[in-house]
PDB file of C-alpha atoms in Angstrom:
ATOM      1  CA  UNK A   1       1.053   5.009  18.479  1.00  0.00           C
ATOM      2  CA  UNK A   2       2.277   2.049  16.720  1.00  0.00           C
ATOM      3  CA  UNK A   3       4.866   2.207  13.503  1.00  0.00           C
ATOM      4  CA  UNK A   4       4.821  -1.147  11.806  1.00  0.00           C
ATOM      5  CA  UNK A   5       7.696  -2.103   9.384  1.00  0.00           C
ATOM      6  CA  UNK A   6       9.114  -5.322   7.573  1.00  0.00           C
ATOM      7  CA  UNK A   7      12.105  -6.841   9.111  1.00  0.00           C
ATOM      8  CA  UNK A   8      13.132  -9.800   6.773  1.00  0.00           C
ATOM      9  CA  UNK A   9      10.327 -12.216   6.692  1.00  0.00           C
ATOM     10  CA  UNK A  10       8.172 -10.849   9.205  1.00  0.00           C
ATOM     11  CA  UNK A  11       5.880  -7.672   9.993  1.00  0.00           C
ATOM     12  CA  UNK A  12       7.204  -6.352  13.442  1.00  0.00           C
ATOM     13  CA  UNK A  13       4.893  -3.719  14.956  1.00  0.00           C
ATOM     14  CA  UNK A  14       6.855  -1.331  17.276  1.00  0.00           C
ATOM     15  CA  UNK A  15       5.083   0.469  20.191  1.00  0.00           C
ATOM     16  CA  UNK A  16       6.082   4.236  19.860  1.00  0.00           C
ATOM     17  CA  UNK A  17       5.344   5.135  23.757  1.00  0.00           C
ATOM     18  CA  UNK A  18       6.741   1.448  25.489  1.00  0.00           C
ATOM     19  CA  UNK A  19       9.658   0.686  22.969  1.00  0.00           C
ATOM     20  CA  UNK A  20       7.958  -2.878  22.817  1.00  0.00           C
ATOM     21  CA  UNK A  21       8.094  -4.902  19.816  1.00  0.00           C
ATOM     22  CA  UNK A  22       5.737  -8.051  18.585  1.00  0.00           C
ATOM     23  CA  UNK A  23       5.765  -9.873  15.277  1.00  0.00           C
ATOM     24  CA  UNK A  24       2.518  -9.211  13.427  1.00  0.00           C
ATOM     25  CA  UNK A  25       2.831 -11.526  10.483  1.00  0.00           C
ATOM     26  CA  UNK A  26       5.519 -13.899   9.263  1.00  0.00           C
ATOM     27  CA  UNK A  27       5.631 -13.759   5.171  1.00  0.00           C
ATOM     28  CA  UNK A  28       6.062 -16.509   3.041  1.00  0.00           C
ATOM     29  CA  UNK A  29       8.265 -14.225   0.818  1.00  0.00           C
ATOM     30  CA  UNK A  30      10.029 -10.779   1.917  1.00  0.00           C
ATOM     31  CA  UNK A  31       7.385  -7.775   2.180  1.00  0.00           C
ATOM     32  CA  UNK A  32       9.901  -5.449   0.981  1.00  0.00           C
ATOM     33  CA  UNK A  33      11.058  -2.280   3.117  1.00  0.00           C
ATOM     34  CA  UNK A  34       8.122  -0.213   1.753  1.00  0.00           C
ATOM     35  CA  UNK A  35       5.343  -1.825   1.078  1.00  0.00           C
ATOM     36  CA  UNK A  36       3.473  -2.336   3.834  1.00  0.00           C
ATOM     37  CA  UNK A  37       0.065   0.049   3.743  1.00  0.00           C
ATOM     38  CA  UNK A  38      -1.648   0.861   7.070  1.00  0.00           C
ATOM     39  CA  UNK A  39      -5.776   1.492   6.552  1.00  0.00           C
ATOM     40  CA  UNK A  40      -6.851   4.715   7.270  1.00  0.00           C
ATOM     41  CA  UNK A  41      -8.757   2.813  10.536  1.00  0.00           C
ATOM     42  CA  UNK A  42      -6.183   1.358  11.980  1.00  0.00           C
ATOM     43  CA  UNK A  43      -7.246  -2.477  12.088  1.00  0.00           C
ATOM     44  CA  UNK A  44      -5.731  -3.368   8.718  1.00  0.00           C
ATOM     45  CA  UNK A  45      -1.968  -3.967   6.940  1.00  0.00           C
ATOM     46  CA  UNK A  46      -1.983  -4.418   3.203  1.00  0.00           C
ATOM     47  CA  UNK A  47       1.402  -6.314   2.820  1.00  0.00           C
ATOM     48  CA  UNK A  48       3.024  -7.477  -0.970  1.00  0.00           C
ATOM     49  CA  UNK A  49       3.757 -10.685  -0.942  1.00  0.00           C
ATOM     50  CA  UNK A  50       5.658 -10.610  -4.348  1.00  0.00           C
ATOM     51  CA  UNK A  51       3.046 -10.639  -7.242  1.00  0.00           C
ATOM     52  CA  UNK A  52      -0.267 -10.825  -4.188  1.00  0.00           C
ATOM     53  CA  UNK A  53      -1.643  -8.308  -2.054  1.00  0.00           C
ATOM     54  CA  UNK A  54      -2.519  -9.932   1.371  1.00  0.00           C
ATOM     55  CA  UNK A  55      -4.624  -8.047   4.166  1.00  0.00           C
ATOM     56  CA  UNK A  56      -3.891  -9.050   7.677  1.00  0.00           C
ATOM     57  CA  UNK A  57      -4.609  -7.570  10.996  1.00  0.00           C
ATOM     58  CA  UNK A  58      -2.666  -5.708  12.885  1.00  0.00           C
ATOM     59  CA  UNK A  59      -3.270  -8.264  15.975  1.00  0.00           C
ATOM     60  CA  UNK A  60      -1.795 -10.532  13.569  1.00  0.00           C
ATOM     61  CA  UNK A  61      -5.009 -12.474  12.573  1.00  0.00           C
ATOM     62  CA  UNK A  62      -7.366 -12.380   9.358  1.00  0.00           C
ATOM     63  CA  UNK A  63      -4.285 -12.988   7.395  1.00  0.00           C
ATOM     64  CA  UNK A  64      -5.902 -13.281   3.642  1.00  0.00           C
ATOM     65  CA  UNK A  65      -4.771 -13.270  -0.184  1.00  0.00           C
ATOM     66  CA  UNK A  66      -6.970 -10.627  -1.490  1.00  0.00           C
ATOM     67  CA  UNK A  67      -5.490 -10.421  -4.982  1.00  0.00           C
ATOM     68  CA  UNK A  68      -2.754 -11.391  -6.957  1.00  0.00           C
ATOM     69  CA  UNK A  69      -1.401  -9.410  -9.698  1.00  0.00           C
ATOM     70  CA  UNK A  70       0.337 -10.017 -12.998  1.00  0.00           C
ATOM     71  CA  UNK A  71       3.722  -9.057 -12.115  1.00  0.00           C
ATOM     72  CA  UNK A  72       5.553  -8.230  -8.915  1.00  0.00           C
ATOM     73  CA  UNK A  73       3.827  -5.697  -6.117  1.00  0.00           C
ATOM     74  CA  UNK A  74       5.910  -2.860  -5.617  1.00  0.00           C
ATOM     75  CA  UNK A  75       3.817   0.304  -3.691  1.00  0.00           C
ATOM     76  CA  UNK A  76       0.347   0.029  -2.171  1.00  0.00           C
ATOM     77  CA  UNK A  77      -1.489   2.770  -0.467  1.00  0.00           C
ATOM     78  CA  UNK A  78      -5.045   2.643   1.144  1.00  0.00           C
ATOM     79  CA  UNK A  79      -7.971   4.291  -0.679  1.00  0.00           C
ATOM     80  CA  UNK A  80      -9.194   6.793   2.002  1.00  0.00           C
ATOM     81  CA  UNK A  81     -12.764   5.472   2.750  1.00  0.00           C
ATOM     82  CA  UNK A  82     -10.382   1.713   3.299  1.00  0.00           C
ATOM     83  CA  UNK A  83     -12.460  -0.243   0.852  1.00  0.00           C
ATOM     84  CA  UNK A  84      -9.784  -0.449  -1.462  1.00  0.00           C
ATOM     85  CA  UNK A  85      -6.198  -0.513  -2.247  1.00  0.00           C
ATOM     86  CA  UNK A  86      -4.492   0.952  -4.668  1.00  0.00           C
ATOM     87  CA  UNK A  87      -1.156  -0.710  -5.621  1.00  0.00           C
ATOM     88  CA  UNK A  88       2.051  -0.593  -8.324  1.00  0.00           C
ATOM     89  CA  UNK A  89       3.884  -3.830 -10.207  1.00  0.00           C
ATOM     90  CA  UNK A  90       7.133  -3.917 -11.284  1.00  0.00           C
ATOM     91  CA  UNK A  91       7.747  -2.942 -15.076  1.00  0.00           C
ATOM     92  CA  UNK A  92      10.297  -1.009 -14.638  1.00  0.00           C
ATOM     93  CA  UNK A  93      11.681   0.529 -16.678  1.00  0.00           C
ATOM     94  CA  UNK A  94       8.392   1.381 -18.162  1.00  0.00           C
ATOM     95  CA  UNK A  95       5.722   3.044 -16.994  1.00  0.00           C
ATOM     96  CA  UNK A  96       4.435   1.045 -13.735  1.00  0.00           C
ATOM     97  CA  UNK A  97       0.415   0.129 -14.086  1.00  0.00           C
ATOM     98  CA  UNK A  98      -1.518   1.272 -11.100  1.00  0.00           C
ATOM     99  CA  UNK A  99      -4.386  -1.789  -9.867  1.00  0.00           C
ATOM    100  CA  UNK A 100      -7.687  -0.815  -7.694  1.00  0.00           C
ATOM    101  CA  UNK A 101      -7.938  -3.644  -5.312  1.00  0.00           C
ATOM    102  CA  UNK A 102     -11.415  -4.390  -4.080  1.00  0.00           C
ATOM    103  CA  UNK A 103     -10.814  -5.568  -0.556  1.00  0.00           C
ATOM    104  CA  UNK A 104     -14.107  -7.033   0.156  1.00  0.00           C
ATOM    105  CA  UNK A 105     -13.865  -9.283  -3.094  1.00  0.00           C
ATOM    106  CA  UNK A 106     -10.469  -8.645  -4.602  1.00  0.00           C
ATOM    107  CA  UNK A 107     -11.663  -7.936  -7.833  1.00  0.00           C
ATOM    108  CA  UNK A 108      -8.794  -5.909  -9.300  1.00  0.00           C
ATOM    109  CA  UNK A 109      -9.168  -3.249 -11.577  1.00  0.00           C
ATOM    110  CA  UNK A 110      -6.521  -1.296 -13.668  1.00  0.00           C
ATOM    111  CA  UNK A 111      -7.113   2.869 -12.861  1.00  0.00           C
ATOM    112  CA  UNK A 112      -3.634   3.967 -14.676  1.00  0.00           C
ATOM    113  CA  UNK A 113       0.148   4.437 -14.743  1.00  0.00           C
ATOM    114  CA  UNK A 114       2.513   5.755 -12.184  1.00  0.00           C
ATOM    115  CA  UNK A 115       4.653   7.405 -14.711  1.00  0.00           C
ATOM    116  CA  UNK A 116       8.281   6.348 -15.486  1.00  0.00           C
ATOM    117  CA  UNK A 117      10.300   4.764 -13.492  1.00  0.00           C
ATOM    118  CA  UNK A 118       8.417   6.306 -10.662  1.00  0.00           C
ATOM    119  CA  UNK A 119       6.405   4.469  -7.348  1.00  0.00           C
ATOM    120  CA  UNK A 120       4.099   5.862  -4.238  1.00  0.00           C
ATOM    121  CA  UNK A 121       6.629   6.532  -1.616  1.00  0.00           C
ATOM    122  CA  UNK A 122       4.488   7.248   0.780  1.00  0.00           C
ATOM    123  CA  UNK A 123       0.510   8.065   0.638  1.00  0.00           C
ATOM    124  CA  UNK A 124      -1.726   9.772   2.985  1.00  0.00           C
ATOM    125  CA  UNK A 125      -5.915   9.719   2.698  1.00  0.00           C
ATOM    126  CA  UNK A 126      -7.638  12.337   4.239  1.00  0.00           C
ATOM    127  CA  UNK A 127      -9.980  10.982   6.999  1.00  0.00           C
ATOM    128  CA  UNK A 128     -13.215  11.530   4.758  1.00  0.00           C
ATOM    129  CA  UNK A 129     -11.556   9.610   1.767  1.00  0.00           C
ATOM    130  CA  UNK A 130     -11.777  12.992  -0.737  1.00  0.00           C
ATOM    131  CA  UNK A 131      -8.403  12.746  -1.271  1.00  0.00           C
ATOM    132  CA  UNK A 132      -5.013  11.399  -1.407  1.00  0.00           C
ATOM    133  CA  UNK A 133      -1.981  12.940  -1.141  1.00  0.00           C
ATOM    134  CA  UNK A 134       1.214  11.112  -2.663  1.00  0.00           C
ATOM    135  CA  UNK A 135       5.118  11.365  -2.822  1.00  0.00           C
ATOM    136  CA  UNK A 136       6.401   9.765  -5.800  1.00  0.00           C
ATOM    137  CA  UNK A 137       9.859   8.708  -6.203  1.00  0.00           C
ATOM    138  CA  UNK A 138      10.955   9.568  -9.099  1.00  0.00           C
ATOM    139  CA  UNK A 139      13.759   7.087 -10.985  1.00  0.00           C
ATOM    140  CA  UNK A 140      17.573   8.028 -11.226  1.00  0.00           C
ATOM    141  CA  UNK A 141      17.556  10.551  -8.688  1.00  0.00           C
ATOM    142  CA  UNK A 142      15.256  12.396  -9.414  1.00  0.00           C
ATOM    143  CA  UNK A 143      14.043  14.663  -7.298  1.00  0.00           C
ATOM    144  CA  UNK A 144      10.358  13.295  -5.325  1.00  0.00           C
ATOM    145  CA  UNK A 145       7.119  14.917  -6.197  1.00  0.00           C
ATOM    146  CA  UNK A 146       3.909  15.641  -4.397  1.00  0.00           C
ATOM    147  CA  UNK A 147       0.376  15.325  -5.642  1.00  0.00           C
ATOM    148  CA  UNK A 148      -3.302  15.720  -4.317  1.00  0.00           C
ATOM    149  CA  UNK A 149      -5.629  13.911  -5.856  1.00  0.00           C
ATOM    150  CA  UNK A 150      -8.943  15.340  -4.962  1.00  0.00           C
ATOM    151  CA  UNK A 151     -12.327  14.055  -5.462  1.00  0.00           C
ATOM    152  CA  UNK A 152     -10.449  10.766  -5.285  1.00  0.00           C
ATOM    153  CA  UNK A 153     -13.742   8.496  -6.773  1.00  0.00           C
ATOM    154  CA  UNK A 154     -14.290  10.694  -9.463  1.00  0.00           C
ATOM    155  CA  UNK A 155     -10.126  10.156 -10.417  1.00  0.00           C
ATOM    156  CA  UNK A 156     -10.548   6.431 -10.044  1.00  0.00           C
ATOM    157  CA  UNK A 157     -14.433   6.425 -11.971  1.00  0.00           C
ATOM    158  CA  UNK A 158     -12.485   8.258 -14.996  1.00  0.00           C
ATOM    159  CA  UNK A 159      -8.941   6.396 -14.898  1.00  0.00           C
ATOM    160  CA  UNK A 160     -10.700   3.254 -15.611  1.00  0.00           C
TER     161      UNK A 160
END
């Protein structure tokens, strides 16, 4: 088991069962503490690289822009079946726009809002990709929320 987290400019992966840490990726800007976005298989970190998205492996090679979007990249979270990413930009303080990253061809597509003042916390895909279940943060302490999304292609079919 592996936890991987952004330490300054780098992606550090941690090895739960050894203790043993190794740099993954060094970032040309700050990832940001939450960001990062582990695919639901396990070879792939989506990591914000202030307004881009880039995908790189968790050996620490593949490194790639796949998109870049209009404003800064706040949240991602993996679409369960991994071929997409789903990911929040800074608008603050209105309601954040929510952007369907293709990872095969990073064509981006918007699929909503996040609400106000509000961002994925975390995200979890079931292993079939049906659905999505995600903490949002809401702003000015407000208390964080749970959804589940189910039949998460239909959602993202009609959002657009």
């Amino acid at each position: 088991q592996t936890l991987y987290i952004s330490e300054g400019m780098k992606v550090v992966a941690f090895d739960l069962r050894t203790g043993q840490q190794r740099d993954v990726y060094r970032a040309a800007v700050p990832p940001g503490m939450s960001g990062l976005a582990l695919s639901p298989d396990g070879r792939w970190l989506a990591v914000p690289a202030d307004k881009a998205v880039v995908l790189v492996g968790v050996d620490g090679n593949g490194a790639r822009v796949t998109a870049t979007l209009p404003t800064r990249v706040v949240q991602m979270a993996w679409a369960g079946d991994g071929q997409a990413v789903l990911a929040t930009t800074a608008t603050y303080p209105l309601d954040s726009p929510v952007f369907r990253i293709d990872v095969a061809t990073g064509a981006v597509a918007p699929t909503g809002r996040s609400g106000p003042q509000a961002m994925f916390s975390q995200s979890s895909p079931s292993p079939d990709g049906s659905r999505v279940v995600l903490q949002v943060s809401g702003g000015s302490g407000a208390r964080p929320e749970l959804f589940v999304i189910d039949n998460v292609a239909a959602f993202l079919r009609a959002a657009k």
